[in-house]
Coordinates of C-alpha atoms and ligand atoms in Angstrom, one line a residue:
X245 CA 1.2 16.5 19.5
X246 CA -2.4 16.6 18.4
X247 CA -3.1 17.4 14.8
X248 CA -4.9 20.6 15.6
X249 CA -2.0 21.7 17.9
X250 CA 0.3 21.1 15.0
X251 CA -1.9 23.0 12.7
X252 CA -1.9 26.1 15.0
X253 CA 1.8 25.7 15.4
X254 CA 2.0 25.6 11.6
X255 CA 0.1 28.9 11.5
X256 CA 2.5 30.5 13.9
X257 CA 5.4 29.1 12.0
X258 CA 4.0 30.5 8.8
X259 CA 3.8 33.9 10.3
X260 CA 7.4 33.7 11.4
X261 CA 8.4 32.5 8.0
X262 CA 6.7 35.3 6.3
X263 CA 8.7 37.7 8.3
X264 CA 12.0 36.0 7.8
X265 CA 11.5 34.9 4.2
X266 CA 13.4 37.8 2.8
X267 CA 16.3 37.2 5.0
X268 CA 16.9 33.4 4.8
X269 CA 15.5 30.4 3.0
X270 CA 13.0 28.3 5.0
X271 CA 15.0 26.1 7.4
X272 CA 14.2 22.5 7.1
X273 CA 13.7 20.7 10.4
X274 CA 15.0 17.4 11.6
X275 CA 12.3 15.3 13.2
X276 CA 13.9 12.7 15.5
X277 CA 11.6 10.0 16.9
X278 CA 12.1 6.9 19.0
X279 CA 9.7 4.0 18.4
X280 CA 9.5 1.0 20.6
X281 CA 7.4 -1.4 18.6
X282 CA 5.5 -3.8 20.8
X283 CA 2.3 -5.7 21.5
X284 CA -0.6 -3.8 23.2
X285 CA -4.3 -4.7 23.5
X286 CA -6.8 -2.9 21.3
X287 CA -10.5 -3.1 20.5
X288 CA -11.3 -0.5 17.9
X289 CA -14.6 -2.0 16.8
X290 CA -15.8 -2.6 20.3
X291 CA -16.3 -6.3 19.6
X292 CA -13.1 -8.0 20.5
X293 CA -9.9 -7.4 22.5
X294 CA -6.9 -8.5 20.5
X295 CA -3.1 -8.3 20.6
X296 CA -2.2 -5.4 18.4
X297 CA 1.1 -3.9 17.4
X298 CA 1.6 -0.5 18.9
X299 CA 4.3 2.1 19.3
X300 CA 5.6 3.2 22.6
X301 CA 2.7 1.4 24.4
X302 CA 0.0 3.1 22.3
X303 CA -2.3 2.2 19.5
X304 CA -3.3 3.8 17.1
X305 CA 0.3 4.4 16.3
X306 CA 1.4 8.1 15.8
X307 CA 0.6 10.4 12.9
X308 CA 3.9 11.6 11.5
X309 CA 3.7 15.2 10.3
X310 CA 6.4 17.2 8.5
X311 CA 6.9 19.9 5.9
X312 CA 8.5 19.3 2.5
X313 CA 12.3 19.4 3.0
X314 CA 12.3 18.0 6.6
X315 CA 14.4 15.1 7.5
X316 CA 13.2 12.2 9.6
X317 CA 15.5 10.2 11.9
X318 CA 13.5 7.4 13.3
X319 CA 15.0 5.0 15.8
X320 CA 13.1 1.8 15.8
X321 CA 13.5 -0.9 18.5
X322 CA 11.7 -4.2 18.1
X323 CA 10.2 -5.0 21.4
X324 CA 7.7 -7.6 20.0
X325 CA 9.5 -10.5 21.5
X326 CA 8.1 -13.0 19.0
X327 CA 8.2 -11.4 15.6
X328 CA 10.6 -9.5 13.3
X329 CA 9.5 -6.2 11.8
X330 CA 10.4 -3.2 9.5
X331 CA 8.8 0.1 8.4
X332 CA 8.1 1.3 4.9
X333 CA 7.1 4.9 4.1
X334 CA 4.5 4.3 1.4
X335 CA 4.8 6.6 -1.6
X336 CA 8.1 8.3 -0.7
X337 CA 10.6 8.1 -3.6
X338 CA 13.6 7.6 -1.2
X339 CA 15.7 9.1 -3.9
X340 CA 19.3 8.4 -2.8
X341 CA 18.1 6.4 0.2
X342 CA 16.9 3.2 -1.4
X343 CA 18.1 1.3 1.8
X344 CA 15.6 3.2 3.9
X345 CA 12.6 1.9 1.9
X346 CA 11.8 -0.7 4.5
X347 CA 10.8 -3.7 2.4
X348 CA 12.4 -6.8 3.9
X349 CA 14.2 -9.1 1.6
X350 CA 14.5 -6.3 -0.9
X351 CA 16.4 -3.4 0.8
X352 CA 16.9 -4.6 4.3
X353 CA 16.8 -7.6 6.6
X354 CA 13.8 -8.1 9.0
X355 CA 14.6 -6.5 12.3
X356 CA 14.7 -9.4 14.8
X357 CA 13.2 -9.0 18.4
X358 CA 15.6 -7.1 20.6
X359 CA 17.3 -5.3 17.7
X360 CA 17.2 -1.7 16.7
X361 CA 17.4 0.1 13.4
X362 CA 17.4 3.7 12.3
X363 CA 15.5 5.1 9.3
X364 CA 17.0 8.3 8.1
X365 CA 15.7 10.1 5.0
X366 CA 14.2 13.3 3.7
X367 CA 10.5 14.2 3.1
X368 CA 10.9 15.5 -0.5
X369 CA 7.3 15.3 -1.6
X370 CA 4.1 17.0 -0.3
X371 CA 0.8 15.2 0.4
X372 CA -0.8 12.3 2.2
X373 CA 1.2 9.1 2.8
X374 CA 1.3 6.4 5.4
X375 CA 3.9 4.1 7.0
X376 CA 3.5 0.4 7.7
X377 CA 5.4 -2.8 8.3
X378 CA 6.7 -4.4 5.1
X379 CA 7.5 -7.8 6.5
X380 CA 5.7 -11.1 6.7
X381 CA 2.1 -10.0 6.3
X382 CA 2.4 -7.9 9.5
X383 CA 0.9 -4.5 9.0
X384 CA -2.8 -5.5 9.5
X385 CA -1.8 -6.4 13.1
X386 CA -1.9 -2.6 13.7
X387 CA 1.5 -1.5 12.6
X388 CA 0.3 1.2 10.1
X389 CA -0.2 4.9 10.5
X390 CA -0.7 8.1 8.6
X391 CA 2.0 10.6 7.3
X392 CA 1.2 14.1 6.2
X393 CA 3.8 16.3 4.5
X394 CA 2.7 19.9 4.4
X395 CA 3.4 22.0 1.3
X396 CA 3.8 25.7 2.0
X397 CA 3.7 26.3 -1.7
X398 CA 0.8 24.0 -2.5
X399 CA -1.6 25.2 -5.2
X400 CA -4.5 25.3 -2.7
X401 CA -2.8 27.2 0.0
X402 CA -5.1 29.9 1.2
X403 CA -8.3 28.1 -0.1
X404 CA -9.0 26.3 3.1
X405 CA -9.4 27.2 6.7
X406 CA -8.3 24.0 8.4
X407 CA -6.8 20.6 7.7
X408 CA -8.3 17.4 8.9
X409 CA -7.2 13.8 8.7
X410 CA -9.5 10.7 8.5
X411 CA -8.0 7.3 8.1
X412 CA -10.0 4.2 6.9
X413 CA -9.2 0.5 7.4
X414 CA -10.5 -2.9 7.6
X415 CA -10.0 -4.9 10.8
X416 CA -9.5 -8.5 11.7
X417 CA -10.0 -10.1 15.1
X418 CA -7.7 -13.1 14.5
X419 CA -3.9 -12.8 14.2
X420 CA -2.3 -12.6 10.7
X421 CA -0.3 -15.7 11.6
X422 CA -3.4 -17.8 12.2
X423 CA -5.3 -16.3 9.2
X424 CA -2.3 -16.9 6.9
X425 CA -2.0 -20.5 8.0
X426 CA -5.7 -21.1 7.1
X427 CA -5.4 -19.1 3.9
X428 CA -2.4 -20.7 2.3
X429 CA -3.7 -24.2 2.8
X430 CA -5.0 -27.2 0.8
X431 CA -8.2 -26.6 2.7
X432 CA -8.6 -23.3 0.9
X433 CA -7.8 -24.4 -2.7
X434 CA -9.8 -21.5 -4.2
X435 CA -7.7 -18.9 -2.3
X436 CA -10.7 -17.3 -0.7
X437 CA -9.3 -14.4 1.3
X438 CA -10.2 -14.0 5.0
X439 CA -13.1 -11.5 5.2
X440 CA -12.5 -8.6 7.6
X441 CA -14.5 -8.5 10.8
X442 CA -15.1 -4.7 10.7
X443 CA -14.4 -1.5 8.9
X444 CA -12.8 1.4 10.9
X445 CA -12.9 5.1 10.4
X446 CA -9.9 6.8 12.1
X447 CA -9.3 3.5 13.9
X448 CA -12.7 3.6 15.6
X449 CA -16.4 3.5 14.8
X450 CA -19.0 6.2 15.2
X451 CA -16.3 8.7 14.7
X452 CA -17.3 12.4 15.2
X453 CA -15.6 15.1 13.2
X454 CA -16.5 18.5 14.7
X455 CA -16.9 21.1 12.1
X456 CA -17.9 24.8 11.9
X457 CA -20.3 26.2 9.5
X458 CA -19.2 28.2 6.4
X459 CA -15.6 26.8 6.5
X460 CA -13.6 24.9 4.0
X461 CA -11.6 22.0 5.2
X462 CA -8.7 20.2 3.5
X463 CA -9.5 16.6 4.4
X464 CA -6.6 14.1 4.1
X465 CA -7.8 10.5 3.7
X466 CA -5.8 7.2 3.7
X467 CA -6.9 3.6 3.4
X468 CA -4.6 1.7 5.7
X469 CA -6.5 -1.6 5.3
X470 CA -5.2 -5.1 4.4
X471 CA -7.8 -6.1 1.9
X472 CA -11.0 -4.1 1.4
X473 CA -11.3 -1.1 -0.7
X474 CA -13.9 1.4 0.6
X475 CA -16.5 3.6 -1.0
X476 CA -16.5 6.9 0.9
X477 CA -19.0 9.7 0.9
X478 CA -20.1 12.6 3.1
X479 CA -23.9 12.9 3.0
X480 CA -25.1 16.3 1.8
X481 CA -21.6 17.5 0.9
X482 CA -19.5 17.4 -2.3
X483 CA -15.9 16.6 -2.2
X484 CA -13.4 18.5 -4.4
X485 CA -10.5 16.1 -5.0
X486 CA -7.3 18.1 -5.0
X487 CA -4.6 15.4 -4.2
X488 CA -4.2 11.8 -5.1
X489 CA -1.3 9.8 -3.7
X490 CA 0.8 12.8 -3.1
X491 CA 0.1 14.4 -6.5
X492 CA -1.8 17.8 -6.5
X493 CA -4.7 17.6 -9.0
X494 CA -7.0 20.1 -10.6
X495 CA -10.0 20.3 -8.4
X496 CA -12.6 17.6 -9.4
X497 CA -16.0 17.3 -7.8
X498 CA -17.0 13.9 -6.4
X499 CA -20.0 12.7 -4.5
X500 CA -18.3 9.4 -3.7
X501 CA -14.7 8.1 -4.0
X502 CA -13.4 4.5 -4.1
X503 CA -10.2 4.1 -2.1
X504 CA -8.3 0.8 -2.2
X505 CA -5.8 -0.2 0.5
X506 CA -2.7 2.1 0.2
X507 CA -4.5 4.8 -1.8
X508 CA -4.8 8.4 -0.5
X509 CA -7.0 11.4 -1.4
X510 CA -7.2 14.9 -0.2
X511 CA -10.4 16.8 -0.7
X512 CA -11.7 20.3 -0.1
X513 CA -15.0 20.2 1.7
X514 CA -17.1 23.3 2.3
X515 CA -19.5 23.1 5.2
X516 CA -23.1 24.4 5.3
X517 CA -23.8 27.9 6.5
X518 CA -26.1 26.7 9.2
X519 CA -25.8 24.2 12.1
X520 CA -29.3 22.8 11.9
X521 CA -28.2 19.2 11.0
X522 CA -25.4 16.8 11.4
X523 CA -24.4 14.6 8.5
X524 CA -23.2 11.0 8.2
X525 CA -19.8 10.0 6.8
X526 CA -19.9 6.5 5.3
X527 CA -17.1 4.1 4.5
X528 CA -18.6 1.0 2.7
X529 CA -16.3 -1.9 2.1
X530 CA -16.4 -3.3 -1.5
X531 CA -18.1 -6.6 -1.0
X532 CA -17.3 -7.7 -4.5
X533 CA -13.9 -8.7 -3.1
X534 CA -15.5 -11.1 -0.5
X535 CA -16.0 -14.7 -1.6
X536 CA -18.3 -15.3 1.4
X537 CA -20.4 -12.8 3.3
X538 CA -20.2 -13.9 7.0
X539 CA -23.5 -13.6 8.8
X540 CA -23.7 -10.5 11.0
X541 CA -20.8 -8.7 9.2
X542 CA -21.3 -5.0 9.0
X543 CA -19.4 -4.0 5.9
X544 CA -19.9 -0.3 6.6
X545 CA -18.5 2.1 9.1
X546 CA -20.3 5.3 9.9
X547 CA -19.0 8.6 11.3
X548 CA -20.5 12.1 11.3
X549 CA -19.7 15.7 10.4
X550 CA -20.9 17.2 13.7
X551 CA -22.1 20.8 13.4
X552 CA -24.1 20.8 16.6
X553 CA -23.5 18.2 19.4
X554 CA -27.0 18.7 20.7
X555 CA -28.6 17.6 17.4
X556 CA -29.1 13.9 16.5
X557 CA -26.6 11.8 14.6
X558 CA -28.6 10.5 11.6
X559 CA -28.4 6.9 10.3
X560 CA -27.0 7.0 6.8
X561 CA -29.4 6.3 3.9
X562 CA -28.8 2.9 2.3
X563 CA -27.8 3.1 -1.3
X564 CA -28.5 0.4 -3.8
X565 CA -25.8 1.4 -6.2
X566 CA -22.4 2.6 -5.3
X567 CA -21.1 4.9 -8.1
X568 CA -17.7 6.3 -7.4
X569 CA -15.6 9.0 -9.1
X570 CA -13.2 7.5 -11.8
X571 CA -9.7 8.5 -10.6
X572 CA -8.3 8.1 -14.1
X573 CA -10.0 11.4 -15.0
X574 CA -7.9 13.4 -12.6
X575 CA -5.3 15.9 -14.0
X576 CA -2.1 16.8 -12.1
X577 CA -1.7 20.5 -11.5
X578 CA 2.0 20.3 -12.6
X579 CA 0.7 19.5 -16.2
X580 CA 3.3 16.8 -16.8
X581 CA 2.5 15.5 -20.2
X582 CA 2.1 11.9 -21.3
X583 CA 5.5 10.3 -22.1
X584 CA 5.0 9.5 -25.7
X585 CA 8.1 7.6 -26.6
X586 CA 8.5 4.5 -24.7
X587 CA 12.0 3.1 -24.4
X588 CA 11.2 -0.1 -22.7
X589 CA 7.9 -1.8 -22.3
X590 CA 7.2 -5.1 -20.4
X591 CA 4.2 -7.0 -19.5
X592 CA 3.0 -8.6 -16.3
X593 CA 0.3 -11.2 -16.5
X594 CA -1.5 -11.9 -13.3
X595 CA -3.2 -15.2 -12.4
X596 CA -4.0 -17.2 -9.3
X597 CA -3.4 -20.9 -9.4
X598 CA -2.6 -24.0 -7.2
X599 CA 0.7 -25.5 -6.5
X600 CA 1.5 -29.1 -5.4
X601 CA 0.6 -28.5 -1.8
X602 CA -3.0 -27.8 -2.9
X603 CA -2.8 -24.2 -1.7
X604 CA -3.6 -21.2 -4.0
X605 CA -0.8 -18.8 -5.1
X606 CA -0.5 -15.7 -7.2
X607 CA 1.6 -15.4 -10.3
X608 CA 3.2 -12.8 -12.5
X609 CA 4.1 -14.4 -15.9
X610 CA 3.7 -17.9 -14.4
X611 CA 6.1 -17.2 -11.5
X612 CA 5.2 -16.8 -7.9
X613 CA 7.5 -14.6 -5.9
X614 CA 9.8 -16.2 -3.4
X615 CA 12.2 -13.9 -1.5
X616 CA 15.9 -14.3 -2.1
X617 CA 18.5 -15.4 0.5
X618 CA 20.3 -12.0 0.2
X619 CA 18.2 -8.8 0.1
X620 CA 18.2 -7.8 -3.6
X621 CA 19.7 -4.4 -2.9
X622 CA 22.7 -6.1 -1.2
X623 CA 23.0 -8.3 -4.3
X624 CA 23.0 -5.3 -6.5
X625 CA 25.8 -3.7 -4.4
X626 CA 28.0 -6.8 -4.1
X627 CA 28.1 -8.6 -7.5
X628 CA 30.0 -5.9 -9.2
X629 CA 28.6 -3.1 -11.4
X630 CA 28.8 -5.1 -14.6
X631 CA 27.0 -8.1 -13.1
X632 CA 24.4 -6.0 -11.3
X633 CA 22.5 -5.3 -14.5
X634 CA 22.1 -9.0 -15.2
X635 CA 18.7 -10.1 -14.0
X636 CA 19.7 -13.6 -13.3
X637 CA 21.9 -12.7 -10.2
X638 CA 18.6 -11.7 -8.4
X639 CA 17.3 -15.2 -8.6
X640 CA 14.7 -17.3 -10.5
X641 CA 11.7 -16.5 -8.3
X642 CA 12.1 -12.8 -7.5
X643 CA 10.5 -11.8 -10.9
X644 CA 13.3 -9.3 -11.5
X645 CA 13.3 -6.7 -14.3
X646 CA 16.4 -4.6 -14.8
X647 CA 15.9 -1.1 -16.2
X648 CA 18.3 1.3 -17.8
X649 CA 18.8 4.8 -16.4
X650 CA 16.6 7.7 -17.5
X651 CA 14.4 5.8 -19.9
X652 CA 10.6 5.9 -20.4
X653 CA 9.4 2.7 -18.9
X654 CA 6.0 1.2 -19.7
X655 CA 4.3 -1.6 -17.7
X656 CA 1.3 -3.4 -19.3
X657 CA -0.6 -5.3 -16.6
X658 CA -3.1 -8.0 -17.6
X659 CA -5.3 -9.4 -14.9
X660 CA -6.5 -12.9 -15.6
X661 CA -8.3 -13.0 -12.2
X662 CA -11.9 -12.1 -11.5
X663 CA -10.7 -9.9 -8.6
X664 CA -9.7 -6.2 -8.4
X665 CA -6.1 -5.7 -7.4
X666 CA -4.5 -2.4 -6.3
X667 CA -0.9 -2.4 -7.6
X668 CA 1.7 -0.3 -6.0
X669 CA 5.1 0.7 -7.4
X670 CA 7.8 1.7 -4.9
X671 CA 10.1 4.6 -5.6
X672 CA 7.9 6.4 -8.1
X673 CA 4.5 7.6 -9.0
X674 CA 3.4 6.7 -12.6
X675 CA 1.3 8.1 -15.4
X676 CA -1.9 6.2 -15.9
X677 CA -2.0 5.8 -19.6
X678 CA -5.0 3.5 -19.8
X679 CA -7.2 1.4 -17.6
X680 CA -9.7 -1.0 -19.2
X681 CA -13.2 -1.9 -18.1
X682 CA -13.9 -5.3 -16.5
X683 CA -13.6 -8.4 -18.6
X684 CA -11.6 -6.6 -21.3
X685 CA -9.0 -9.4 -21.3
X686 CA -5.4 -8.7 -22.3
X687 CA -4.2 -5.3 -23.5
X688 CA -3.6 -5.4 -27.3
X689 CA -2.4 -2.0 -28.4
X690 CA -3.0 1.7 -28.2
X691 CA -4.7 2.0 -31.5
X692 CA -8.2 3.4 -31.3
X693 CA -7.7 4.5 -27.7
X694 CA -7.4 8.2 -27.2
X695 CA -4.7 8.7 -24.6
X696 CA -4.8 11.5 -22.1
X697 CA -2.6 14.6 -22.8
X698 CA -1.8 15.1 -19.1
X699 CA -2.4 11.7 -17.4
X700 CA -3.3 11.2 -13.8
X701 CA -0.4 10.1 -11.7
X702 CA -0.5 8.0 -8.6
X703 CA 1.5 5.3 -6.8
X704 CA -1.3 2.7 -6.3
X705 CA -3.8 1.9 -9.1
X706 CA -6.4 -0.9 -9.2
X707 CA -7.0 -3.1 -12.2
X708 CA -10.5 -4.2 -13.0
X709 CA -11.5 -7.9 -12.8
X710 CA -10.1 -9.6 -15.9
X711 CA -9.1 -6.2 -17.2
X712 CA -5.8 -4.5 -17.8
X713 CA -3.9 -1.2 -17.4
X714 CA -0.9 0.6 -18.9
X715 CA 1.4 2.8 -16.8
X716 CA 4.5 4.8 -17.7
X717 CA 7.3 6.5 -15.7
X718 CA 10.8 7.7 -16.1
X719 CA 13.6 5.5 -14.6
X720 CA 15.2 8.4 -12.9
X721 CA 15.4 6.9 -9.4
X722 CA 18.2 4.3 -9.3
X723 CA 17.5 1.5 -6.8
X724 CA 15.7 -1.7 -6.1
X725 CA 12.0 -1.2 -6.0
X726 CA 9.0 -3.5 -5.7
X727 CA 5.9 -3.6 -7.8
X728 CA 3.2 -5.6 -6.0
X729 CA -0.5 -6.0 -5.2
X730 CA -1.3 -4.1 -2.0
X731 CA -3.8 -6.6 -0.8
X732 CA -1.8 -8.2 2.0
X733 CA -3.2 -11.7 1.3
X734 CA -2.0 -11.5 -2.3
X735 CA 1.5 -10.4 -1.1
X736 CA 1.6 -13.6 0.9
X737 CA 0.5 -15.5 -2.2
X738 CA 3.5 -14.1 -4.1
X739 CA 2.0 -11.2 -6.2
X740 CA 5.3 -9.3 -6.2
X741 CA 7.9 -8.3 -8.8
X742 CA 11.3 -6.7 -8.3
X743 CA 12.3 -3.7 -10.4
X744 CA 16.1 -3.2 -10.5
X745 CA 16.4 0.4 -11.7
X746 CA 19.8 1.5 -13.0
X747 CA 21.8 -0.6 -10.5
X748 CA 25.1 0.6 -11.9
X749 CA 24.1 4.1 -10.6
X750 CA 23.8 3.0 -6.9
X751 CA 27.2 1.3 -6.7
X752 CA 29.0 2.6 -3.6
X753 CA 25.7 3.3 -1.7
X754 CA 26.8 2.9 1.8
X755 CA 24.7 0.6 4.0
X756 CA 24.8 1.8 7.6
X757 CA 26.3 -0.5 10.2
X758 CA 23.1 -1.0 12.1
X759 CA 21.4 -2.4 8.9
X760 CA 24.2 -4.9 8.5
X761 CA 24.2 -5.8 12.2
X762 CA 20.5 -6.6 12.0
X763 CA 21.2 -9.0 9.2
X764 CA 23.9 -10.7 11.2
X765 CA 21.6 -11.1 14.2
X766 CA 18.9 -12.5 11.8
X767 CA 21.5 -14.9 10.2
X768 CA 21.0 -13.4 6.7
X769 CA 23.9 -12.9 4.3
X770 CA 24.5 -9.4 3.0
X771 CA 26.5 -10.2 -0.2
X772 CA 26.4 -12.4 -3.2
X773 CA 23.6 -13.4 -5.6
X774 CA 20.1 -14.5 -4.6
X775 CA 21.4 -17.8 -3.4
X776 CA 24.2 -16.1 -1.3
X777 CA 26.9 -17.2 -3.7
X778 CA 29.7 -14.7 -3.7
X779 CA 32.2 -16.7 -5.8
X780 CA 30.1 -17.4 -8.9
X781 CA 27.2 -15.0 -9.1
X782 CA 25.6 -16.9 -11.9
X783 CA 25.4 -20.1 -9.8
X784 CA 22.0 -20.1 -8.1
X785 CA 22.2 -23.6 -6.6
X786 CA 20.5 -23.6 -3.2
X787 CA 18.3 -20.5 -3.9
X788 CA 14.9 -20.3 -2.3
X789 CA 12.2 -22.0 -4.4
X790 CA 8.4 -22.2 -4.4
X791 CA 6.5 -25.4 -3.6
X792 CA 6.4 -27.8 -6.5
X793 CA 3.8 -27.5 -9.2
X794 CA 0.7 -29.8 -9.1
X795 CA 1.5 -33.5 -9.8
X796 CA 1.2 -34.2 -13.5
X797 CA -2.3 -35.3 -14.5
X798 CA -4.1 -33.2 -11.8
X799 CA -5.8 -30.2 -13.3
X800 CA -6.4 -27.4 -10.9
X801 CA -10.2 -27.6 -11.4
X802 CA -10.2 -31.4 -10.8
X803 CA -8.1 -30.9 -7.7
X804 CA -10.4 -28.3 -6.3
X805 CA -13.5 -30.4 -7.1
X806 CA -11.8 -33.3 -5.4
X807 CA -10.9 -31.4 -2.3
X808 CA -14.3 -29.9 -2.0
X809 CA -16.1 -33.2 -2.4
X810 CA -13.8 -34.9 0.0
X811 CA -13.8 -32.3 2.8
X812 CA -17.3 -33.4 3.6
X813 CA -16.7 -37.1 4.0
X814 CA -14.7 -39.6 6.0
X815 CA -13.0 -40.5 2.7
X816 CA -11.8 -36.9 2.5
X817 CA -9.8 -37.3 5.6
X818 CA -7.9 -40.3 4.1
X819 CA -7.3 -38.5 0.8
X820 CA -6.2 -35.3 2.4
X821 CA -3.7 -37.0 4.7
X822 CA -2.4 -38.8 1.6
X823 CA -2.0 -35.5 0.0
X824 CA -0.4 -34.1 3.1
X825 CA 2.2 -36.8 2.9
X826 CA 2.7 -36.2 -0.8
X827 CA 3.2 -32.6 -0.1
X828 CA 6.0 -33.3 2.4
X829 CA 7.7 -35.6 -0.1
X830 CA 7.6 -33.2 -3.0
X831 CA 8.9 -30.4 -0.8
X832 CA 11.8 -32.4 0.4
X833 CA 12.6 -33.9 -2.9
Ligands
NAG1797 C1 -7.9 11.1 13.2 O1 -6.8 10.4 13.9 C2 -5.6 11.1 13.8 C3 -4.5 10.3 14.6 O2 -4.2 9.2 13.8 C4 -5.7 12.5 14.4 O3 -4.5 13.2 14.3 C5 -6.8 13.2 13.7 O4 -6.9 14.5 14.3 C6 -8.1 12.5 13.7 N1 -9.0 13.1 12.9 C7 -10.0 14.0 13.3 C8 -10.8 14.6 12.3 O5 -10.1 14.2 14.5
NAG1798 C1 -22.8 30.6 2.7 O1 -22.6 32.0 2.9 C2 -21.6 32.6 2.0 C3 -21.3 34.0 2.5 O2 -22.4 34.7 2.8 C4 -22.1 32.5 0.6 O3 -21.2 33.0 -0.3 C5 -22.4 31.1 0.2 O4 -23.0 31.0 -1.0 C6 -23.4 30.4 1.3 N1 -23.4 29.0 1.0 C7 -24.5 28.3 0.9 C8 -24.4 26.9 0.6 O5 -25.6 28.9 1.0
NAG1799 C1 -23.9 -0.8 3.8 O1 -24.0 0.3 2.9 C2 -24.5 0.0 1.6 C3 -24.6 1.3 0.9 O2 -25.4 2.2 1.5 C4 -25.9 -0.7 1.7 O3 -26.3 -1.0 0.5 C5 -25.8 -1.9 2.6 O4 -27.1 -2.4 2.9 C6 -25.2 -1.5 4.0 N1 -25.1 -2.7 4.8 C7 -25.5 -2.8 6.0 C8 -25.3 -4.2 6.7 O5 -25.9 -1.9 6.6
NAG1800 C1 30.7 -11.1 -12.7 O1 30.7 -12.3 -11.9 C2 31.7 -13.2 -12.4 C3 31.4 -14.6 -11.6 O2 31.2 -14.4 -10.3 C4 33.1 -12.7 -12.1 O3 34.1 -13.6 -12.5 C5 33.2 -11.4 -12.9 O4 34.4 -10.7 -12.6 C6 32.1 -10.4 -12.6 N1 32.1 -9.4 -13.6 C7 32.0 -8.1 -13.2 C8 32.0 -7.1 -14.4 O5 32.0 -7.7 -12.0
CU1801 CU1 -4.3 -8.4 -5.2

């Protein structure tokens, strides 16, 4: 169903509801969908045909629309033939349905080719969301789509005439498998991320949004990209931000927004009273993130607000300075006040560094994430309630933090990396207590900082280069949730932590048979500690481990300098093959 059809259907439904509201509560619907996930060919930037992951033979994959309270039953069949998969619904709390959160190695096993798996949960929150594969760096192959959950009781109901959706994304021509092989490599010791080949607007370019004069539109926007944040603006029009990551906010005027991968905004946009001109819509990828600027790259994607199809589509003006709205200033309409009394605070220090294979990895507190042998949720459910609260059962390299139930949790994140990183917490949105400027270093304390009375809440927040942020939330959603950078390259580098929230309160959670069957097909154990030990849950012998650290005596800088100076020459080939052999030995040993 087209979005506009759904919209009109919504209007009709609303009329019916108004009539029946006195008689019965609004009946929630069950949306039942069948998704065959398989390869198709797509060429959204008009430059290159590539194998792309589609749904039911189509790409872009479907928009999923619902109303708060609806239930989704989604039957997924993996018809990829050569890759496993999973689906995560980004931003949904999955309260009571932790096992439907879609992250492989955390709450489910990867769905192998030929297998099927059912996601079944309720849409309890309004707003703009998205769904994507949460497995093996896969979503940038195309397996990501928008989700809109309508809110009949939303604070802006009646203030707009129509709803529109515009998605944004970066796009790569090569497969993730090939890109990852080149990225996590001794040939790329600085960890330079692959630069996208294009930016997309609604999964195309030169996208035309037909609008009528004198109307107000509620425009939902999602960045479904892998890497690049985008600056977004509508020439000649002001946006009124009213939603951020599923949280309604007091209306805030913005000429330009900055949207990282996984972030969402809804804005009210009022059109001109006349149709004399059309206006450019611009998405400009943040090039600060790119270590190299490939020749011929167009970092921008253009679309238009089309008032009159017979009028020209103007080229956007080039701006020297991109100055976006600061999201930390937003205020949720529900007025939830700052959690003042923190029960438990922990710190995550981010850095990038090399390991003994010469490749570049990402670290939280000097550990790089390596997935467990048993998905962490299954560990929580099988080691016994008493042992489930002991972080060690989740393994040495899962960067697990155990939280007590119904406490105020604070995470202090310090970024010792010159890049911006958009961090996402599963299962919650969080209050943004503080975000520093660039180069502020580590967070010291709150003294001298005036904290917001009603802080902005969202589920994905970027940290500035070498800066820090502080977030708080209440641990009222028992389950196993991830906290990770949403740049897919950094996920692959291990920038992931596991948050085990009140595991004693999810004991007895029933894992459906198809979830367990998928693990069996994949050859993955469903009980025991991170090493799969069911007898002694404190014995982690045989657990998955990262590659070894750099050999003693090699500083990272020296190593990088050597690789760089060697790559050019014949000598380089000899040294690198020696390193290759060393790498194999250290891995085996
Ligand atoms: C953008 O694409 C989605 C499908 O993903 C579609 O539902 C929507 O209507 C498109 N937006 C506009 C403004 O046409
Ligand atoms: C457009 O027309 C409406 C109704 O006449 C008026 O309230 C509004 O101020 C006008 N907007 C602009 C931008 O002129
Ligand atoms: C992309 O847009 C920005 C902002 O307007 C501009 O500075 C830059 O020159 C544009 N790049 C290209 C290749 O058009
Ligand atoms: C914790 O695990 C140990 C070792 O596997 C086991 O002996 C003990 O009974 C478990 N304790 C609880 C409270 O389940
Ligand atoms: Cu990152």
